[in-house]
Short mmCIF file of C-alpha atoms in Angstrom, two decimals:
data_model
loop_
_atom_site.label_atom_id
_atom_site.label_comp_id
_atom_site.label_asym_id
_atom_site.label_seq_id
_atom_site.Cartn_x
_atom_site.Cartn_y
_atom_site.Cartn_z
CA MET A 17 0.28 0.01 -0.23
CA PRO A 18 2.10 3.43 -0.81
CA TYR A 19 0.15 5.06 1.68
CA GLN A 20 -1.92 3.92 4.60
CA LYS A 21 -2.77 7.92 6.68
CA PHE A 22 -5.53 9.66 4.36
CA ALA A 23 -7.24 13.49 6.15
CA ILE A 24 -10.20 13.59 4.37
CA VAL A 25 -11.44 17.72 5.20
CA ALA A 26 -16.00 17.55 4.78
CA ALA A 27 -17.33 14.80 6.33
CA GLY A 28 -20.33 16.11 3.92
CA ASP A 29 -22.05 12.62 1.63
CA LEU A 30 -19.19 11.97 -0.83
CA GLY A 31 -16.53 12.60 1.84
CA CYS A 32 -18.21 9.91 3.84
CA LEU A 33 -18.27 7.52 0.80
CA ILE A 34 -14.06 7.88 1.04
CA ALA A 35 -14.14 7.52 4.18
CA LYS A 36 -15.78 4.52 3.95
CA SER A 37 -14.20 2.60 1.49
CA LEU A 38 -10.79 3.64 2.50
CA LEU A 39 -12.06 1.77 4.81
CA LEU A 40 -12.56 -1.67 3.32
CA GLU A 41 -9.16 -1.08 1.61
CA GLY A 42 -6.99 -1.28 5.14
CA ALA A 43 -7.02 1.93 5.37
CA ASN A 44 -6.16 4.41 8.14
CA VAL A 45 -9.03 6.76 8.01
CA LEU A 46 -9.43 10.39 9.64
CA VAL A 47 -12.14 12.84 8.72
CA ILE A 48 -11.56 17.04 9.40
CA SER A 49 -14.60 19.05 10.02
CA ARG A 50 -15.73 22.36 10.59
CA PRO A 51 -17.26 23.62 13.61
CA ALA A 52 -20.64 24.27 13.07
CA SER A 53 -20.45 22.52 9.41
CA SER A 54 -23.85 23.05 7.74
CA SER A 55 -22.99 20.24 5.39
CA GLY A 56 -24.96 21.20 3.04
CA LYS A 57 -28.33 20.15 5.13
CA ASN A 58 -30.05 22.94 3.45
CA LEU A 59 -29.96 22.26 -0.32
CA PRO A 60 -32.16 19.79 -1.40
CA ALA A 61 -31.85 16.52 -1.83
CA THR A 62 -31.00 15.56 -5.16
CA VAL A 63 -28.40 18.77 -5.26
CA ARG A 64 -26.72 16.25 -2.88
CA PRO A 65 -23.79 13.39 -4.06
CA GLU A 66 -25.52 11.28 -2.20
CA SER A 67 -28.03 11.69 -0.37
CA SER A 68 -29.26 8.09 0.54
CA SER A 69 -25.87 7.87 2.37
CA GLY A 70 -25.74 9.11 5.62
CA LYS A 71 -23.52 10.93 6.99
CA SER A 72 -22.86 7.81 9.79
CA LEU A 73 -19.22 6.83 10.04
CA PRO A 74 -17.88 3.62 11.17
CA ALA A 75 -16.28 4.22 15.49
CA SER A 76 -12.83 3.61 14.12
CA ILE A 77 -12.53 6.35 11.47
CA LYS A 78 -11.67 9.35 13.84
CA VAL A 79 -14.03 12.78 13.11
CA ILE A 80 -12.09 16.23 14.70
CA THR A 81 -12.95 19.51 13.82
CA VAL A 82 -10.76 22.19 12.46
CA ASP A 83 -11.79 25.66 11.44
CA TYR A 84 -10.75 25.57 7.68
CA SER A 85 -9.18 29.01 7.68
CA ASP A 86 -6.99 28.14 10.39
CA VAL A 87 -3.69 27.13 8.31
CA PRO A 88 -1.14 26.72 11.45
CA ALA A 89 -4.19 24.44 13.68
CA LEU A 90 -4.72 22.49 10.01
CA THR A 91 -0.90 21.76 9.53
CA SER A 92 -0.69 21.24 13.34
CA THR A 93 -3.64 18.70 12.50
CA PHE A 94 -1.40 17.09 9.60
CA LYS A 95 1.39 16.56 11.74
CA GLU A 96 -0.11 15.63 14.65
CA HIS A 97 -1.60 12.10 12.57
CA GLU A 98 1.28 11.95 9.92
CA ILE A 99 -1.29 12.17 7.63
CA GLU A 100 0.67 11.59 3.82
CA VAL A 101 -2.80 12.07 1.64
CA VAL A 102 -5.68 15.14 1.43
CA ILE A 103 -8.98 14.42 0.70
CA SER A 104 -10.46 17.70 -0.25
CA THR A 105 -14.39 16.99 -0.36
CA LEU A 106 -14.73 20.84 -0.66
CA PRO A 107 -18.70 21.90 -1.84
CA ALA A 108 -18.16 23.91 -5.03
CA ARG A 109 -19.27 27.48 -2.67
CA ALA A 110 -16.20 26.87 0.30
CA ILE A 111 -13.90 25.55 -1.76
CA ALA A 112 -12.23 29.92 -3.15
CA GLN A 113 -12.71 30.18 0.53
CA PHE A 114 -10.86 26.95 1.95
CA GLN A 115 -8.73 25.45 -0.63
CA THR A 116 -5.39 27.44 -1.03
CA GLY A 117 -5.85 27.71 2.75
CA LEU A 118 -5.33 23.29 2.64
CA GLY A 119 -3.09 23.44 0.20
CA ASP A 120 -0.45 25.56 2.04
CA ALA A 121 -1.08 23.56 5.46
CA ALA A 122 -0.59 20.52 3.17
CA LYS A 123 2.18 21.22 1.92
CA GLN A 124 3.95 22.19 6.10
CA GLY A 125 2.37 19.53 6.90
CA GLY A 126 4.45 17.10 5.05
CA VAL A 127 1.95 15.91 3.32
CA LYS A 128 2.65 13.87 0.74
CA LEU A 129 -0.50 13.75 -1.71
CA PHE A 130 -3.37 16.17 -2.13
CA VAL A 131 -6.59 15.19 -4.38
CA PRO A 132 -8.29 18.66 -4.56
CA SER A 133 -11.86 18.34 -4.78
CA ASP A 134 -12.00 18.32 -9.14
CA PHE A 135 -14.85 16.13 -8.61
CA GLY A 136 -17.03 16.69 -11.24
CA PHE A 137 -16.28 17.82 -15.31
CA LEU A 138 -12.85 18.78 -16.78
CA PRO A 139 -12.24 21.70 -17.39
CA THR A 140 -12.62 23.34 -20.44
CA PRO A 141 -9.02 25.79 -21.08
CA GLY A 142 -10.80 29.59 -22.90
CA ARG A 143 -14.48 29.02 -21.98
CA ASP A 144 -14.41 28.71 -17.75
CA ALA A 145 -17.35 30.90 -18.19
CA ASN A 146 -18.60 28.98 -13.90
CA ALA A 147 -16.16 30.48 -11.85
CA MET A 148 -16.01 27.17 -10.12
CA PHE A 149 -13.64 25.47 -12.91
CA THR A 150 -11.55 28.81 -13.55
CA LEU A 151 -10.86 28.47 -9.29
CA LYS A 152 -10.66 24.66 -10.15
CA SER A 153 -7.81 25.29 -12.57
CA GLN A 154 -6.10 27.48 -11.17
CA PHE A 155 -5.12 26.32 -7.56
CA ALA A 156 -3.73 22.84 -9.78
CA GLU A 157 -1.03 25.78 -11.05
CA HIS A 158 -0.89 26.27 -7.68
CA LEU A 159 -0.94 23.27 -6.09
CA LYS A 160 2.32 22.98 -8.94
CA GLY A 161 4.15 25.94 -7.67
CA ILE A 162 4.51 24.62 -3.11
CA ARG A 163 5.26 21.40 -4.72
CA LEU A 164 3.10 19.56 -3.36
CA PRO A 165 2.27 16.49 -5.99
CA PHE A 166 -1.52 16.11 -6.85
CA LEU A 167 -4.38 13.51 -7.49
CA ARG A 168 -6.93 14.72 -10.09
CA ILE A 169 -10.16 13.21 -10.44
CA PHE A 170 -12.41 14.15 -13.41
CA ASN A 171 -16.25 11.57 -13.34
CA GLY A 172 -18.34 14.41 -15.26
CA LEU A 173 -22.04 14.45 -13.82
CA PHE A 174 -23.34 12.76 -10.49
CA VAL A 175 -25.68 10.19 -11.21
CA THR A 176 -27.66 11.13 -8.71
CA TYR A 177 -27.32 15.28 -10.40
CA VAL A 178 -29.65 14.12 -12.43
CA PRO A 179 -33.26 14.89 -11.02
CA TRP A 180 -31.92 18.57 -9.89
CA LEU A 181 -30.49 19.14 -13.55
CA LEU A 182 -33.65 18.28 -15.06
CA ALA A 183 -35.50 20.25 -13.31
CA LEU A 184 -37.62 17.47 -12.39
CA GLU A 185 -39.63 20.03 -10.27
CA SER A 186 -40.93 21.91 -12.54
CA GLY A 187 -42.93 18.90 -13.95
CA LYS A 188 -40.94 18.27 -16.55
CA ILE A 189 -37.87 17.41 -18.34
CA GLN A 190 -36.76 20.65 -19.04
CA ILE A 191 -33.42 20.29 -21.90
CA ILE A 192 -31.68 23.20 -23.12
CA GLY A 193 -31.02 23.11 -26.28
CA LYS A 194 -30.88 19.38 -28.83
CA GLY A 195 -29.67 17.09 -25.23
CA ASP A 196 -27.65 14.46 -28.19
CA ARG A 197 -24.48 15.69 -27.32
CA ASN A 198 -23.25 12.75 -25.07
CA ALA A 199 -22.14 13.04 -21.20
CA SER A 200 -20.01 11.30 -18.64
CA PHE A 201 -22.98 9.69 -15.91
CA THR A 202 -20.88 8.56 -12.83
CA HIS A 203 -22.67 7.29 -9.11
CA PRO A 204 -20.46 8.52 -5.70
CA THR A 205 -20.02 4.73 -4.68
CA ASP A 206 -17.97 4.00 -8.01
CA VAL A 207 -16.42 7.03 -7.36
CA ALA A 208 -15.47 7.00 -3.42
CA GLY A 209 -14.74 3.17 -4.40
CA PHE A 210 -12.10 4.22 -7.36
CA LEU A 211 -10.32 6.32 -5.94
CA SER A 212 -9.70 4.13 -2.64
CA HIS A 213 -8.89 1.44 -4.88
CA ILE A 214 -5.99 3.60 -5.90
CA LEU A 215 -4.72 5.09 -3.72
CA THR A 216 -4.25 1.75 -1.28
CA HIS A 217 -2.84 -0.48 -5.17
CA LEU A 218 -0.74 1.54 -7.21
CA PRO A 219 2.53 2.45 -7.27
CA THR A 220 3.67 6.05 -6.49
CA PRO A 221 5.04 7.30 -9.76
CA GLU A 222 1.16 6.40 -11.60
CA LEU A 223 -0.60 8.64 -8.78
CA GLU A 224 1.70 11.82 -8.63
CA ASP A 225 0.87 14.36 -11.00
CA LYS A 226 -1.38 12.35 -12.43
CA GLU A 227 -5.08 13.02 -13.41
CA PHE A 228 -7.74 10.30 -13.69
CA ARG A 229 -10.90 9.82 -16.36
CA ILE A 230 -14.01 8.11 -15.41
CA GLU A 231 -17.49 7.25 -16.47
CA GLY A 232 -19.83 4.89 -15.01
CA GLU A 233 -21.84 5.25 -18.16
CA GLN A 234 -22.03 7.37 -21.32
CA GLY A 235 -25.12 8.44 -22.77
CA CYS A 236 -27.15 12.15 -23.72
CA LEU A 237 -30.32 13.99 -22.06
CA LEU A 238 -32.11 12.68 -24.00
CA ASP A 239 -31.37 9.21 -23.18
CA VAL A 240 -31.58 10.19 -19.27
CA ALA A 241 -35.90 11.35 -20.93
CA ARG A 242 -36.08 8.06 -22.40
CA ILE A 243 -35.20 5.80 -19.01
CA TYR A 244 -37.51 7.96 -17.57
CA GLY A 245 -40.54 7.41 -19.47
CA PRO A 246 -43.96 9.73 -20.21
CA LYS A 247 -43.94 10.73 -16.52
CA TYR A 248 -42.36 13.73 -16.89
CA PRO A 249 -42.73 14.55 -20.75
CA VAL A 250 -40.06 16.60 -22.33
CA GLU A 251 -39.51 20.97 -22.77
CA HIS A 252 -36.60 22.04 -24.80
CA VAL A 253 -35.75 25.25 -23.14
CA GLN A 254 -33.13 28.27 -23.92
CA GLU A 255 -32.22 27.49 -21.05
CA TYR A 256 -32.64 25.54 -16.87
CA PRO A 257 -36.14 27.44 -15.00
CA GLU A 258 -36.07 30.40 -12.63
CA GLY A 259 -36.61 30.12 -9.48
CA LEU A 260 -35.24 26.30 -8.89
CA VAL A 261 -31.94 25.43 -6.62
CA GLY A 262 -29.19 26.44 -8.60
CA LYS A 263 -30.40 28.43 -11.49
CA SER A 264 -26.85 29.25 -12.49
CA LEU A 265 -24.24 26.29 -12.36
CA GLY A 266 -27.78 24.67 -14.42
CA ASP A 267 -27.48 26.27 -17.46
CA TYR A 268 -23.87 25.86 -17.37
CA LEU A 269 -23.59 22.11 -16.79
CA GLN A 270 -26.01 22.40 -19.78
CA TRP A 271 -24.79 24.92 -22.06
CA LEU A 272 -21.19 21.72 -21.47
CA ILE A 273 -23.02 19.01 -22.70
CA GLU A 274 -24.99 20.88 -25.10
CA ALA A 275 -21.72 22.22 -26.85
CA GLY A 276 -19.45 18.46 -26.43
CA TYR A 277 -18.37 19.94 -23.67
CA GLY A 278 -20.04 16.55 -21.21
CA SER A 279 -17.79 13.87 -21.26
CA VAL A 280 -13.81 13.33 -19.38
CA VAL A 281 -13.13 11.87 -22.92
CA PRO A 282 -14.00 14.71 -25.11
CA GLU A 283 -13.83 12.96 -29.31
CA GLY A 284 -10.38 13.35 -30.55
CA ALA A 285 -8.46 14.00 -27.08
CA ASP A 286 -5.32 12.17 -26.34
CA ALA A 287 -6.21 11.07 -23.48
CA SER A 288 -8.26 7.44 -22.13
CA LEU A 289 -11.02 6.35 -19.38
CA SER A 290 -8.45 5.17 -16.15
CA ASN A 291 -11.99 2.62 -15.12
CA HIS A 292 -9.34 0.32 -16.27
CA LEU A 293 -7.39 0.24 -13.35
CA TRP A 294 -9.95 -0.69 -10.74
CA LYS A 295 -9.84 -4.55 -13.02
CA GLY A 296 -13.09 -6.94 -12.35
CA HIS A 297 -15.39 -3.99 -10.87
CA VAL A 298 -18.79 -3.21 -12.76
CA TRP A 299 -20.12 0.46 -12.73
CA LYS A 300 -22.75 1.66 -11.49
CA SER A 301 -25.60 2.51 -15.40
CA ILE A 302 -27.25 5.93 -15.22
CA GLN A 303 -29.76 3.53 -14.61
CA GLU A 304 -29.27 1.78 -12.46
CA GLY A 305 -27.66 4.02 -10.76
CA LEU A 306 -31.43 6.80 -10.23
CA GLY A 307 -33.22 3.11 -9.05
CA LEU A 308 -35.98 3.16 -12.38
CA ASN A 309 -36.24 0.87 -15.06
CA ILE A 310 -35.61 1.65 -19.25
CA LEU A 311 -38.72 0.96 -21.00
CA SER A 312 -38.61 0.28 -24.66
CA GLN A 313 -40.16 1.76 -27.51
CA GLU A 314 -43.26 -0.21 -27.84
CA GLU A 315 -43.30 -0.02 -24.09
CA LEU A 316 -43.13 4.02 -24.10
CA ILE A 317 -45.76 4.08 -26.99
CA SER A 318 -48.36 1.51 -25.23
CA LYS A 319 -47.98 4.05 -21.78
CA ALA A 320 -48.38 6.91 -24.02
CA SER A 321 -51.70 6.15 -25.68
CA ALA A 322 -53.42 4.74 -22.44
#
């Protein structure tokens, strides 16, 4: 095992999944939460990476609270627990505020590898109008500047984000544009399991300053709409519906997919999926991740005419 002592920063749903997965691999896991953390409790369940995961952790995983803005305190924590790998699962709204200081503390605390909160789509140079994606790219450059080895994971859209992204709350499936461009969809449990597997099985040189691209399944938004069947009619719109949570982010993510940037391995890119590194694993499909049954064309016609 190349690394044995891990610290996961942010005790949200994805962070807890990663902690549990690492524990199953025999790792020593520390979870760092911040005092009075809401952990996304004010967000609808459909916007959370894995609303059914629960946030309870096994007793063997130690949880401590540290102010994320207190770099000396974080540094001391990493040193005290001899942390080798820091995994940031900070939510988007906290990346700008805390992640740079977290990286600095990791460097000062003797951490050997940093996994930033990149989980999601690839950055699109020159087209990142959304501040969150720009910040992620800038942070990667910061890690290079301070010479702290890093590992980045890109998994496309979390399958559990789909109900929110398609605005099911409106009673319809809202698609910006045609909805026929493919995107990568991955379930949070697969993301957590893959990361835990490579961190505990691959040699260090294959992890440092590397990017890994994974997906559970590739498909377009119209494919996803077909899984839902006639219960939610498809409406092609120019923008994400007003009044729904995360309108600006919804607009941007749907635009990314419609513009052809939804896949973690874009057409013509000199890159490939890293799924094969987790040998024997069966990745969850979009259908399985949503817990829905796919309907055949005949079944769709039958239901629509009933």
